[in-house]
XYZ file of C-alpha atoms in Angstrom:
710
model
C -157.128 -127.963 -88.724
C -154.917 -130.107 -86.535
C -156.583 -133.452 -85.427
C -155.887 -132.867 -81.935
C -157.802 -129.297 -81.744
C -160.805 -130.874 -83.654
C -160.871 -133.532 -80.693
C -160.616 -130.947 -78.165
C -163.132 -128.605 -79.445
C -165.558 -131.780 -80.016
C -165.198 -132.807 -76.273
C -165.272 -129.331 -74.850
C -168.436 -128.569 -76.699
C -169.869 -132.230 -76.409
C -170.516 -132.429 -80.270
C -169.005 -134.902 -82.938
C -165.495 -134.246 -84.421
C -167.037 -134.199 -88.077
C -169.253 -131.367 -86.986
C -166.110 -129.327 -85.666
C -163.972 -130.302 -88.917
C -167.304 -129.253 -91.252
C -167.592 -126.051 -89.355
C -163.836 -125.127 -89.682
C -163.640 -125.927 -93.343
C -166.795 -123.593 -93.909
C -165.351 -120.883 -91.807
C -162.162 -121.592 -94.018
C -164.471 -120.799 -97.005
C -165.779 -117.606 -95.806
C -169.087 -118.435 -94.375
C -170.329 -116.523 -91.569
C -172.248 -118.073 -88.153
C -175.515 -117.129 -89.219
C -175.448 -118.652 -92.713
C -173.597 -121.647 -91.373
C -176.295 -122.566 -88.965
C -179.336 -121.397 -91.148
C -178.154 -122.805 -94.212
C -175.931 -125.823 -93.837
C -177.321 -127.528 -91.191
C -176.625 -130.801 -93.089
C -172.892 -130.353 -92.855
C -173.077 -129.192 -89.049
C -175.722 -131.490 -87.827
C -178.004 -128.812 -87.010
C -175.721 -126.860 -84.889
C -177.551 -123.725 -83.560
C -175.682 -120.199 -83.767
C -174.265 -120.482 -80.220
C -172.563 -123.594 -81.253
C -171.188 -122.560 -84.412
C -169.971 -119.249 -82.736
C -168.205 -121.632 -80.003
C -166.487 -123.585 -82.633
C -165.562 -120.027 -84.231
C -164.174 -119.217 -80.969
C -162.001 -122.421 -80.440
C -160.846 -122.210 -84.139
C -159.382 -118.902 -83.359
C -157.822 -119.807 -79.999
C -155.893 -122.646 -81.737
C -154.736 -120.512 -84.745
C -153.303 -118.276 -82.167
C -151.702 -121.111 -80.211
C -150.416 -122.444 -83.459
C -148.432 -119.082 -84.026
C -147.427 -119.317 -80.396
C -146.213 -123.074 -80.675
C -144.056 -121.795 -83.899
C -142.415 -118.907 -81.692
C -141.677 -121.143 -78.866
C -139.925 -123.581 -80.747
C -137.803 -121.268 -82.602
C -136.707 -119.903 -79.076
C -135.940 -123.171 -77.893
C -134.015 -124.462 -81.066
C -132.185 -120.935 -81.168
C -130.786 -121.921 -77.765
C -129.689 -125.558 -78.935
C -132.229 -127.088 -76.507
C -134.922 -128.312 -78.756
C -134.992 -132.320 -78.539
C -137.243 -134.559 -80.498
C -139.441 -135.311 -77.409
C -139.791 -131.632 -76.416
C -140.990 -130.614 -80.021
C -143.420 -133.748 -80.046
C -144.512 -132.344 -76.429
C -145.020 -128.849 -77.713
C -147.070 -129.577 -80.926
C -149.228 -131.733 -79.038
C -150.511 -129.251 -76.286
C -153.950 -128.038 -76.531
C -154.139 -126.581 -73.348
C -152.281 -122.976 -72.985
C -150.904 -123.287 -69.586
C -149.166 -126.693 -70.398
C -147.704 -125.032 -73.413
C -146.370 -122.307 -71.267
C -145.205 -124.561 -68.717
C -142.952 -126.400 -71.091
C -141.605 -123.330 -72.310
C -140.756 -121.780 -68.826
C -137.425 -123.223 -68.432
C -136.173 -121.895 -71.819
C -138.169 -118.479 -71.824
C -135.823 -115.392 -71.720
C -136.166 -114.206 -68.077
C -134.434 -111.195 -65.825
C -131.602 -112.128 -63.942
C -132.298 -114.037 -60.994
C -130.532 -115.578 -57.812
C -130.061 -118.729 -59.875
C -128.541 -117.123 -62.843
C -125.674 -115.464 -60.465
C -125.308 -119.049 -59.025
C -124.880 -120.450 -62.563
C -122.262 -117.735 -63.400
C -120.459 -118.658 -60.414
C -119.967 -122.068 -61.931
C -122.200 -123.582 -59.271
C -124.709 -125.525 -61.972
C -122.651 -128.823 -61.850
C -122.977 -128.897 -58.033
C -126.695 -128.315 -58.502
C -127.094 -130.922 -60.810
C -125.522 -133.570 -58.734
C -127.465 -132.481 -55.514
C -130.943 -132.364 -57.775
C -130.250 -136.044 -58.987
C -129.291 -137.244 -55.309
C -126.117 -138.172 -56.487
C -123.369 -136.945 -53.518
C -121.572 -138.560 -51.021
C -119.845 -136.098 -48.859
C -121.572 -133.061 -49.620
C -119.206 -130.586 -47.873
C -116.450 -132.047 -49.868
C -118.271 -131.835 -53.196
C -119.324 -128.436 -52.137
C -115.359 -127.456 -51.750
C -114.585 -128.049 -55.105
C -116.612 -124.946 -56.456
C -115.037 -122.626 -54.418
C -113.575 -119.618 -56.449
C -113.195 -115.817 -56.434
C -116.967 -115.432 -56.614
C -117.637 -118.498 -54.113
C -115.959 -118.034 -50.847
C -116.836 -121.067 -48.708
C -119.117 -124.113 -48.664
C -122.361 -122.268 -47.417
C -122.095 -119.984 -50.177
C -121.747 -123.093 -52.522
C -124.875 -124.776 -50.876
C -126.923 -121.756 -51.043
C -126.504 -120.853 -54.857
C -127.044 -124.725 -55.831
C -130.168 -124.560 -53.732
C -131.246 -121.290 -55.916
C -130.521 -123.347 -58.843
C -132.811 -126.195 -57.534
C -135.405 -124.078 -56.403
C -135.541 -122.226 -59.668
C -135.466 -125.674 -61.690
C -138.790 -126.783 -59.398
C -140.643 -123.764 -59.957
C -140.061 -124.263 -63.876
C -141.085 -127.985 -63.595
C -144.372 -128.781 -65.589
C -145.344 -131.601 -63.009
C -144.711 -129.736 -59.763
C -146.825 -126.606 -61.207
C -149.786 -128.920 -62.351
C -149.712 -130.559 -58.949
C -149.860 -127.128 -57.147
C -152.670 -126.145 -59.274
C -154.743 -129.045 -58.362
C -154.103 -128.114 -54.715
C -154.951 -124.531 -55.271
C -158.213 -125.081 -57.226
C -159.734 -127.028 -54.200
C -158.723 -124.096 -51.378
C -160.318 -121.182 -50.268
C -160.111 -117.303 -51.696
C -159.698 -115.100 -48.661
C -160.176 -111.287 -49.116
C -158.972 -108.872 -46.659
C -159.412 -104.651 -46.296
C -156.380 -103.350 -47.153
C -154.432 -100.542 -44.832
C -155.941 -97.747 -47.433
C -159.654 -98.972 -46.898
C -159.273 -98.063 -43.004
C -161.992 -95.317 -42.344
C -162.046 -94.414 -46.252
C -165.655 -93.995 -47.223
C -165.152 -95.179 -50.760
C -163.838 -98.433 -49.776
C -167.476 -99.189 -47.845
C -168.728 -100.543 -51.114
C -166.504 -103.476 -50.653
C -167.244 -103.815 -46.506
C -168.740 -107.194 -47.356
C -165.335 -108.442 -48.623
C -162.975 -106.756 -45.644
C -162.864 -110.579 -43.948
C -164.283 -112.662 -46.475
C -163.353 -116.295 -47.586
C -165.103 -118.793 -49.792
C -164.107 -122.054 -51.682
C -162.923 -121.006 -55.043
C -164.918 -123.894 -56.821
C -168.074 -122.574 -55.215
C -167.882 -118.417 -55.232
C -170.525 -116.964 -57.472
C -169.085 -114.806 -60.418
C -170.174 -111.683 -59.046
C -168.594 -112.117 -55.936
C -165.398 -112.929 -57.297
C -165.260 -109.887 -59.797
C -166.366 -107.482 -57.006
C -163.416 -108.905 -54.794
C -160.975 -108.018 -57.809
C -162.585 -104.872 -58.607
C -161.701 -104.180 -54.640
C -158.098 -105.272 -55.245
C -157.902 -103.394 -58.506
C -158.822 -99.963 -56.626
C -156.762 -100.641 -53.756
C -159.187 -101.461 -50.949
C -158.955 -105.458 -50.698
C -156.099 -107.955 -50.661
C -156.646 -111.327 -51.799
C -154.851 -114.773 -51.592
C -155.635 -118.427 -51.929
C -155.130 -120.131 -48.161
C -153.151 -123.359 -49.713
C -150.880 -124.671 -46.830
C -147.410 -124.127 -47.340
C -146.224 -126.782 -45.082
C -148.534 -129.146 -46.838
C -147.510 -127.936 -50.164
C -143.870 -128.368 -49.648
C -144.277 -131.869 -47.804
C -145.984 -132.729 -51.344
C -143.127 -131.471 -53.495
C -140.684 -132.929 -51.458
C -142.467 -136.304 -51.522
C -143.033 -136.113 -55.245
C -138.952 -134.969 -55.675
C -138.160 -137.995 -53.818
C -140.505 -140.569 -55.272
C -138.947 -139.401 -58.972
C -135.421 -139.998 -57.518
C -134.660 -141.325 -53.885
C -134.872 -140.157 -50.789
C -131.678 -137.993 -50.187
C -130.159 -138.899 -46.501
C -128.229 -136.400 -43.868
C -126.942 -133.043 -44.691
C -128.405 -133.295 -48.514
C -131.659 -134.196 -47.249
C -131.785 -131.025 -45.332
C -130.557 -128.915 -48.244
C -133.115 -130.362 -50.982
C -135.738 -129.469 -48.314
C -134.534 -126.013 -47.774
C -134.672 -125.786 -51.547
C -138.311 -127.071 -52.189
C -139.721 -124.665 -49.193
C -137.404 -121.568 -50.913
C -139.134 -122.760 -54.270
C -142.592 -122.735 -52.892
C -142.746 -119.492 -50.675
C -140.460 -117.382 -53.175
C -141.295 -118.625 -56.631
C -144.021 -121.049 -57.072
C -146.889 -119.545 -54.389
C -147.255 -115.972 -55.676
C -146.909 -117.772 -59.350
C -149.372 -120.252 -58.978
C -151.730 -118.263 -56.780
C -151.990 -115.633 -59.568
C -152.575 -118.071 -62.174
C -155.358 -119.972 -60.203
C -157.204 -116.490 -59.279
C -156.776 -115.451 -63.098
C -158.284 -118.946 -64.072
C -160.976 -118.409 -61.517
C -161.874 -115.040 -63.193
C -161.749 -116.356 -66.667
C -164.418 -118.634 -65.727
C -166.221 -115.714 -63.974
C -165.983 -113.487 -66.853
C -167.479 -116.259 -69.140
C -170.295 -116.621 -66.952
C -171.159 -113.017 -66.772
C -170.572 -112.473 -70.774
C -172.803 -114.995 -70.992
C -175.399 -113.225 -68.856
C -174.758 -110.338 -70.596
C -175.275 -111.903 -74.161
C -178.623 -113.573 -72.779
C -179.859 -109.912 -71.884
C -178.274 -108.236 -74.660
C -180.499 -110.954 -76.942
C -184.006 -110.500 -75.201
C -183.382 -106.620 -75.291
C -182.792 -106.606 -79.068
C -185.530 -109.020 -79.718
C -188.169 -107.111 -77.467
C -191.306 -106.350 -78.993
C -191.787 -103.959 -81.626
C -195.012 -101.570 -82.089
C -194.049 -101.538 -85.967
C -194.603 -98.683 -88.358
C -196.572 -96.713 -86.208
C -196.690 -92.556 -86.221
C -195.093 -91.982 -83.154
C -194.740 -89.208 -80.312
C -191.845 -89.724 -78.488
C -191.131 -88.006 -75.051
C -187.714 -87.498 -73.191
C -189.183 -86.521 -69.662
C -187.834 -83.799 -67.429
C -188.487 -81.251 -64.897
C -186.627 -78.357 -64.876
C -185.501 -78.385 -68.340
C -189.173 -79.690 -69.453
C -190.087 -82.535 -71.856
C -188.870 -82.924 -75.200
C -191.177 -84.268 -77.482
C -190.573 -85.423 -81.187
C -193.153 -86.777 -83.512
C -192.048 -89.364 -85.803
C -193.834 -90.789 -89.328
C -194.479 -94.325 -89.651
C -190.838 -94.809 -90.850
C -189.195 -93.105 -88.073
C -188.425 -89.877 -89.790
C -188.456 -86.732 -87.765
C -191.281 -84.296 -88.572
C -191.593 -82.050 -85.674
C -190.280 -81.225 -82.047
C -190.739 -79.327 -79.107
C -190.449 -78.641 -75.458
C -193.259 -78.530 -73.137
C -192.974 -77.659 -69.331
C -195.797 -79.625 -67.506
C -194.212 -80.360 -64.189
C -192.308 -78.197 -61.648
C -191.213 -75.404 -61.193
C -192.811 -74.282 -64.427
C -196.197 -76.052 -63.867
C -197.049 -74.954 -67.368
C -199.550 -78.152 -67.336
C -202.737 -76.335 -69.260
C -200.439 -74.905 -71.922
C -198.516 -78.360 -72.322
C -202.026 -80.205 -72.485
C -202.968 -78.017 -75.511
C -199.336 -78.480 -77.267
C -199.772 -82.246 -76.750
C -203.063 -82.255 -78.208
C -202.207 -80.063 -81.085
C -199.454 -82.474 -82.018
C -201.668 -85.429 -81.485
C -203.944 -84.248 -83.963
C -201.401 -82.904 -86.447
C -199.586 -85.857 -86.888
C -202.323 -88.416 -86.508
C -200.190 -90.126 -83.885
C -200.727 -93.783 -82.991
C -198.534 -94.739 -80.092
C -196.450 -92.706 -77.673
C -192.947 -93.510 -76.303
C -192.143 -92.216 -72.689
C -188.566 -92.354 -71.656
C -188.038 -94.149 -68.124
C -185.599 -91.817 -66.737
C -186.348 -88.588 -64.275
C -189.813 -87.649 -64.221
C -191.098 -90.604 -66.197
C -193.921 -91.545 -63.685
C -194.836 -87.778 -63.859
C -195.017 -87.542 -67.303
C -196.919 -90.692 -67.820
C -199.923 -89.285 -65.217
C -199.386 -86.142 -67.418
C -200.438 -87.786 -70.647
C -203.017 -89.617 -68.870
C -204.889 -86.318 -68.659
C -204.658 -85.556 -72.124
C -207.416 -86.893 -74.550
C -205.749 -89.367 -76.731
C -206.861 -90.328 -80.289
C -208.871 -93.557 -80.496
C -206.437 -96.474 -80.304
C -203.707 -94.510 -79.267
C -201.557 -96.399 -76.788
C -198.944 -95.587 -74.401
C -195.765 -97.025 -73.593
C -192.779 -96.397 -71.109
C -189.482 -97.215 -72.849
C -185.933 -97.797 -71.484
C -183.755 -94.443 -72.057
C -180.612 -96.797 -71.576
C -178.011 -95.858 -74.201
C -180.216 -92.709 -75.378
C -177.782 -89.882 -74.194
C -174.649 -92.458 -75.459
C -176.560 -92.488 -79.239
C -177.433 -88.728 -78.983
C -173.821 -87.605 -78.851
C -172.425 -90.237 -81.068
C -170.900 -89.733 -84.715
C -174.052 -91.852 -85.862
C -176.584 -89.562 -84.499
C -174.619 -86.504 -85.983
C -174.611 -87.959 -89.268
C -178.468 -88.789 -89.071
C -179.434 -85.242 -87.464
C -176.773 -82.779 -88.450
C -178.830 -80.015 -87.682
C -180.822 -80.991 -84.213
C -179.081 -80.979 -80.631
C -178.443 -83.802 -78.544
C -181.981 -83.563 -76.655
C -183.698 -84.097 -80.168
C -181.559 -86.749 -81.252
C -182.220 -88.786 -77.754
C -185.847 -88.259 -78.173
C -185.865 -89.505 -81.778
C -184.232 -92.891 -80.372
C -186.713 -93.347 -77.539
C -189.249 -93.029 -80.249
C -187.707 -95.539 -82.682
C -186.775 -98.114 -80.202
C -190.427 -98.805 -79.597
C -191.068 -98.858 -83.006
C -188.304 -101.168 -84.053
C -185.512 -102.027 -80.920
C -183.435 -103.963 -83.089
C -183.224 -101.773 -85.812
C -182.451 -98.553 -83.247
C -180.241 -100.616 -80.617
C -177.742 -101.686 -83.128
C -176.553 -97.978 -83.220
C -175.544 -98.073 -79.608
C -172.707 -99.790 -77.996
C -174.102 -102.668 -76.260
C -172.045 -101.900 -72.950
C -174.118 -98.641 -72.698
C -177.428 -100.494 -72.680
C -177.663 -100.955 -68.791
C -178.359 -105.267 -69.273
C -174.600 -106.373 -67.879
C -172.843 -107.255 -64.977
C -169.569 -106.023 -64.033
C -169.275 -105.517 -67.846
C -166.065 -103.148 -67.565
C -164.122 -105.893 -65.112
C -164.681 -109.029 -67.248
C -162.333 -109.530 -70.516
C -163.134 -107.083 -73.044
C -161.967 -109.385 -76.031
C -164.374 -112.053 -74.914
C -166.972 -109.702 -74.205
C -166.583 -107.872 -77.526
C -166.898 -111.420 -79.329
C -169.860 -112.219 -77.274
C -171.804 -109.236 -78.113
C -171.175 -108.954 -81.709
C -172.123 -112.539 -82.106
C -175.220 -111.672 -80.383
C -176.206 -108.675 -82.152
C -175.376 -110.287 -85.669
C -177.507 -113.446 -84.482
C -180.512 -111.428 -83.242
C -180.205 -109.179 -86.522
C -180.290 -112.167 -89.136
C -182.811 -114.305 -87.131
C -185.413 -111.342 -87.575
C -184.231 -110.881 -91.050
C -183.736 -107.055 -92.644
C -185.767 -105.163 -95.068
C -183.446 -104.260 -98.196
C -185.167 -101.274 -98.867
C -185.687 -99.529 -95.645
C -182.907 -100.577 -93.462
C -180.349 -98.194 -92.295
C -176.665 -98.694 -93.206
C -176.150 -99.495 -89.425
C -178.652 -102.340 -89.257
C -177.436 -103.402 -92.771
C -173.620 -103.919 -91.604
C -174.759 -106.823 -89.163
C -176.321 -108.616 -92.076
C -174.327 -112.149 -92.940
C -171.322 -110.851 -95.106
C -171.935 -107.428 -95.521
C -170.391 -105.376 -93.012
C -170.010 -101.518 -93.031
C -168.343 -101.035 -96.271
C -171.101 -103.113 -98.265
C -173.871 -101.733 -96.276
C -172.950 -98.104 -97.354
C -172.734 -99.398 -101.091
C -176.218 -100.925 -100.786
C -177.604 -97.879 -99.380
C -176.089 -95.675 -102.123
C -177.308 -97.870 -104.929
C -180.788 -97.862 -103.618
C -180.686 -93.886 -103.427
C -179.424 -93.906 -106.637
C -181.288 -96.457 -108.446
C -184.408 -96.641 -106.450
C -185.877 -99.308 -104.495
C -184.519 -103.221 -104.855
C -187.131 -105.010 -107.012
C -185.303 -108.803 -106.257
C -182.280 -110.170 -104.559
C -180.506 -110.589 -107.980
C -180.076 -106.742 -108.100
C -177.897 -107.106 -105.491
C -174.929 -108.418 -107.595
C -174.929 -104.942 -109.034
C -173.924 -103.462 -105.870
C -170.087 -102.493 -106.277
C -167.870 -104.873 -104.606
C -170.442 -107.383 -103.528
C -169.469 -110.339 -105.264
C -170.738 -114.043 -105.491
C -169.912 -115.088 -101.737
C -171.032 -111.992 -100.231
C -174.395 -112.679 -102.122
C -174.559 -116.165 -100.869
C -174.062 -115.269 -97.295
C -176.516 -112.190 -97.184
C -179.309 -112.992 -99.736
C -181.347 -115.385 -97.534
C -181.473 -112.896 -94.762
C -182.632 -109.780 -96.561
C -186.342 -109.265 -97.482
C -187.837 -107.471 -100.324
C -191.745 -106.843 -99.784
C -193.713 -106.604 -102.722
C -191.185 -108.542 -104.858
C -192.037 -109.816 -107.946
C -190.649 -113.260 -106.505
C -192.706 -113.745 -103.316
C -189.716 -115.779 -102.240
C -187.644 -112.663 -102.048
C -189.490 -111.922 -99.121
C -188.836 -114.996 -97.335
C -185.990 -116.821 -95.593
C -185.927 -119.494 -98.348
C -182.154 -119.014 -99.968
C -181.920 -118.113 -103.598
C -179.806 -121.313 -104.036
C -183.273 -123.300 -103.208
C -185.532 -121.655 -105.308
C -185.538 -124.418 -107.768
C -186.940 -126.909 -104.931
C -189.688 -124.494 -104.379
C -190.680 -124.775 -108.053
C -190.506 -128.239 -107.834
C -192.792 -128.328 -104.763
C -195.291 -125.882 -106.533
C -195.131 -127.911 -109.952
C -195.857 -131.120 -107.801
C -198.633 -129.518 -106.221
C -199.795 -128.320 -109.791
C -199.960 -124.719 -108.410
C -197.906 -121.443 -108.884
C -195.090 -120.430 -106.606
C -197.084 -117.476 -105.691
C -200.236 -119.439 -104.420
C -197.909 -121.689 -102.536
C -196.171 -119.098 -100.505
C -198.125 -118.158 -97.534
C -200.863 -121.225 -97.934
C -200.234 -123.862 -94.911
C -203.028 -126.179 -96.171
C -200.832 -126.769 -99.624
C -197.814 -126.604 -97.394
C -198.924 -129.396 -95.196
C -199.297 -131.651 -98.537
C -195.869 -131.528 -99.425
C -193.929 -134.871 -98.991
C -190.269 -133.506 -97.834
C -188.498 -136.502 -98.418
C -189.257 -136.349 -102.086
C -187.415 -132.986 -102.470
C -184.217 -134.110 -100.918
C -181.264 -133.767 -103.333
C -177.341 -133.224 -103.385
C -176.472 -131.012 -100.740
C -179.815 -130.453 -99.491
C -181.105 -132.729 -97.072
C -184.150 -133.100 -94.973
C -183.248 -130.418 -92.330
C -182.940 -127.793 -95.116
C -186.450 -128.820 -96.901
C -187.991 -128.944 -93.839
C -187.069 -125.417 -93.187
C -188.426 -124.371 -96.439
C -191.684 -125.716 -95.816
C -191.983 -124.101 -92.709
C -190.919 -120.952 -93.969
C -193.332 -121.272 -97.189
C -196.239 -121.951 -94.601
C -195.171 -118.285 -92.754
C -192.881 -116.602 -94.970
C -190.966 -113.758 -93.458
C -192.327 -114.420 -90.046
C -190.943 -112.026 -87.297
C -190.061 -114.285 -84.392
C -190.503 -111.360 -81.978
C -193.751 -110.690 -79.608
C -196.220 -107.919 -80.016
C -195.668 -104.947 -77.928
C -197.798 -104.901 -74.855
C -198.795 -101.663 -72.739
C -197.868 -101.661 -69.095
C -198.844 -99.431 -66.053
C -197.382 -98.880 -62.543
C -199.384 -98.814 -59.345
C -201.124 -95.784 -59.053
C -200.773 -95.488 -55.260
C -196.900 -95.522 -55.350
C -194.576 -92.941 -56.677
C -191.614 -92.842 -54.260
C -189.704 -95.450 -52.113
C -191.211 -93.823 -49.248
C -194.728 -95.134 -50.489
C -193.443 -98.613 -50.327
C -194.680 -101.134 -47.364
C -193.538 -104.565 -46.842
C -196.358 -106.885 -48.010
C -197.422 -104.671 -50.902
C -197.932 -106.637 -54.225
C -196.896 -104.572 -57.295
C -196.428 -104.618 -60.706
C -193.109 -104.168 -62.376
C -190.763 -104.500 -65.479
C -187.657 -106.372 -65.325
C -184.791 -103.922 -66.382
C -181.658 -106.462 -65.854
C -180.985 -109.835 -65.128
C -177.809 -110.859 -63.431
C -176.395 -114.689 -62.053
C -177.779 -113.297 -58.436
C -181.273 -112.063 -59.143
C -183.306 -109.720 -61.381
C -183.867 -105.984 -61.127
C -187.448 -104.676 -61.557
C -188.716 -101.076 -61.967
C -191.969 -100.767 -59.999
C -191.809 -96.940 -60.831
C -190.155 -95.288 -57.810
C -186.881 -94.097 -59.347
C -185.114 -97.057 -57.570
C -185.145 -100.565 -59.154
C -185.891 -103.178 -56.587
C -184.074 -106.556 -56.621
C -185.729 -110.001 -56.660
C -182.952 -112.323 -55.274
C -182.444 -115.800 -57.025
C -183.895 -117.137 -53.765
C -187.110 -115.233 -54.073
C -187.952 -116.167 -57.659
C -189.519 -119.752 -56.836
C -188.750 -122.779 -58.201
C -189.589 -124.574 -61.722
C -188.220 -127.486 -63.173
C -185.425 -127.864 -60.449
C -184.421 -124.040 -60.620
C -185.564 -120.732 -60.320
C -188.111 -119.156 -62.413
C -186.675 -118.038 -65.657
C -187.278 -114.060 -66.433
C -186.827 -112.090 -69.563
C -185.742 -108.803 -69.793
C -188.511 -106.281 -70.074
C -190.917 -108.899 -68.673
C -193.972 -107.902 -67.224
C -194.163 -109.123 -63.726
C -196.151 -108.590 -60.267
C -193.781 -108.679 -57.127
C -194.341 -108.366 -53.505
C -192.399 -106.149 -51.167
C -190.417 -107.924 -48.792
C -187.821 -105.336 -47.580
C -187.199 -101.528 -47.730
C -184.033 -99.887 -46.680
C -184.924 -96.595 -46.842
C -181.422 -94.901 -46.173
C -179.730 -97.061 -48.305
C -182.583 -96.661 -51.079
C -182.657 -100.985 -51.521
C -185.810 -102.372 -52.089
C -186.149 -106.640 -51.956
C -188.826 -107.968 -53.941
C -190.224 -111.776 -54.113
C -191.765 -112.940 -57.261
C -195.410 -113.872 -57.464
C -196.466 -116.882 -59.215
C-alpha cells in the first residue's frame, strides 16, 4: 500500500504506521478481521476488532481511490493537459474532495454558458481579464467582435462567464468556501407542499429551524433530510453571499493585483455570478452531504453497538422450551422445542377475548408442559404479551420452570424468509415465528444471524443512512460476535457457520453436508477433509470452532491449532498431561509466560493461551434473567407522573433510550434524564432491566417520558 495512505490511516485512527502496514499485509494474505485481532496481536500491536475493521475500511477506500486516480489521469492525459505537477498533485491526494477539485476543470461537462463563450472565440479576452493584464478594456473587447459576438457588452458578458466557471473550478476557491460553510447554520423551512398537509406534521419541529452545522445532532439532521426527500422541507446553509463574494474577490486580487476602473467592475460581476450561480449550490450540497456522512457514521455506530448487545444477549442455553407468539382474536401460537431447538409440537390456544377459552387453554398448556418436560417458557413481546404473561402465571408450572418475555422484532421477517421455508417447509409462518421466539431465548446469537439486522428494531434512521456503510458495519458486527463466542462445529446451523472466520456460505454448506454424511467431527483436523476447505480457510476458522468431547481438549477451546505445541511444552514443563492442564486454574497460574515466547508467538499470544487454558471455551455472555412488569399497570391510561416502575431497554439512540414498561407503548429516557457518570450520561445496554420514574405522559400522542432511577 502507498505510504501516503498508510500515514493517513494511522493519523485518522490514532495508531502507528507499522500497525496499519502489517494489517494491510495480512489482508492481502487473505486473513480475516477476527483472525487478525485474535491470533496476530504481535503484528498488529493488539488492535481490537473495531480497529482492525477500520483499517480494512480505509484500505478498501484507498483501493477504490487508486482506481479513480488512474481514470482521472487517463482522462486528463487524453486531453493533452496532464502536466508533471498536476500528475504529482493527483497521485498525492488522500481526500476525495481534493482529488475531485483537481479533476473538475478537466471533467467532461454538459454545454454551459462558458462553453458557448469559448466557441465564440472569447477565451483569450477572458485570459487577459483573469490575469489583470488589460489596459483599455473596451478597446480590447472590440478585438473579439464577430458574427457570434455583436457588441462589446456581449464580449464582456461571455468573458465573465468563462471567468465565473474558472473560479468555480478552482480548488483553493472551493476549499475556502467549504471552510466558511462549515461554520454556518443549517436552515430548514416548510415547503409549499407541507402547508395544511397532515402527512407533513411529523416534521413540524423543522418547519422553521436552524442550528449550527457543527453542533446539530445526527438524528435531527437525518430527520431534516428525510423531510426534504419526502418534499415537506427545504434546506440551505445560511452563508452570507456578500461576505463570501468579498472573500473570493480579495483572494483573487491577492494572487494577482487589484484591477482598476471598468476591469474591477467586470471581475466583481464575474465573482458574484460565480458564487451565486455555480458555487453556492455546489458547495452547499457538498457540505450538507459531508454533514450527512458524519451523521451516518455516528448513527451507524449506534446501530452497530445495539446490534452487538442484541446478538450477545444472555442465552438460557439448551433447555426444553415452550415458545408463545401471543395474540387476541387469532389466539396464542404455541410451540414446544427440545433442548437442541427442534420442533416437537405446535398448537393454538385462545385464552383472551373474544373467545375467552381460559379453562381449555390452561388444560392444554399444562398438558404440553408435562408431556414435553418444559424447562423454560418464552413469550413474545408483541400484541397481547402482558395478558399472555398473566395467563401463564395462572398455570401450574413445573418446579424450576422460568418465564421470559422475548423480543419479537424480526420474527415475522424470519418466518416468511427462504431460511425459514428451508428449515420448516411443511409449517406455516405462525409456527415458524413462534419457533424463532423460542430459539432466540435459547441462543439469541444462533437465531438472530438468520435475520436481516435492519429488521431487528435496534437502529436509528437505518433506511436514511449510507446503506453500503451500514451493511459493512452490521456484517462486521455479526462476524465479530459470532467469533467472539465461538461455534459448536457439530450443532451449528449453516447460517451460523457462514459467519465464522474464513468460512462463508459455500463452505458452511459443505461442512454441514460432511457432518450429515460422516457423523460428528471428532477433531479440528477433520475439517481438512471438507471439500474445498483448504489450508488457508482452516487457518482462519479452526480457532473459532469448538468440538465438545473431542479427544484433544484443546479442540474445545479458543487455542489455535498452530499453538498446540506451545501448550504441550507448558504441560511438559509442569509434568502433567495436557488433559489435566486444561481447565485447571491453579496449574495455569504456575506457568511463566516469558518461557514460552518463540518466533512469531510473543507474550500477547502466550498470555491469551494461558487465559484460555484456565477457562477453556468460556462463553462471554451473561446468564439470562427473568423479568416482571409492574402488576398494577397494563395500558398507558394506568400511568401517572411520579410512578416508579420496572422496564426493559428496547432501543438505544444518540438522544436517549426507549424502554418497555409493559403498556404497549415504549417510553423514552431522554439523554438528559439518564443521570451523569464519569462525566457523561449513565450508559445503558439493550435488554437491560432498569427502574424508571414517569415524568410525563401525553395520552393523546401516546408519548411517555421517563427518568432513570439510580
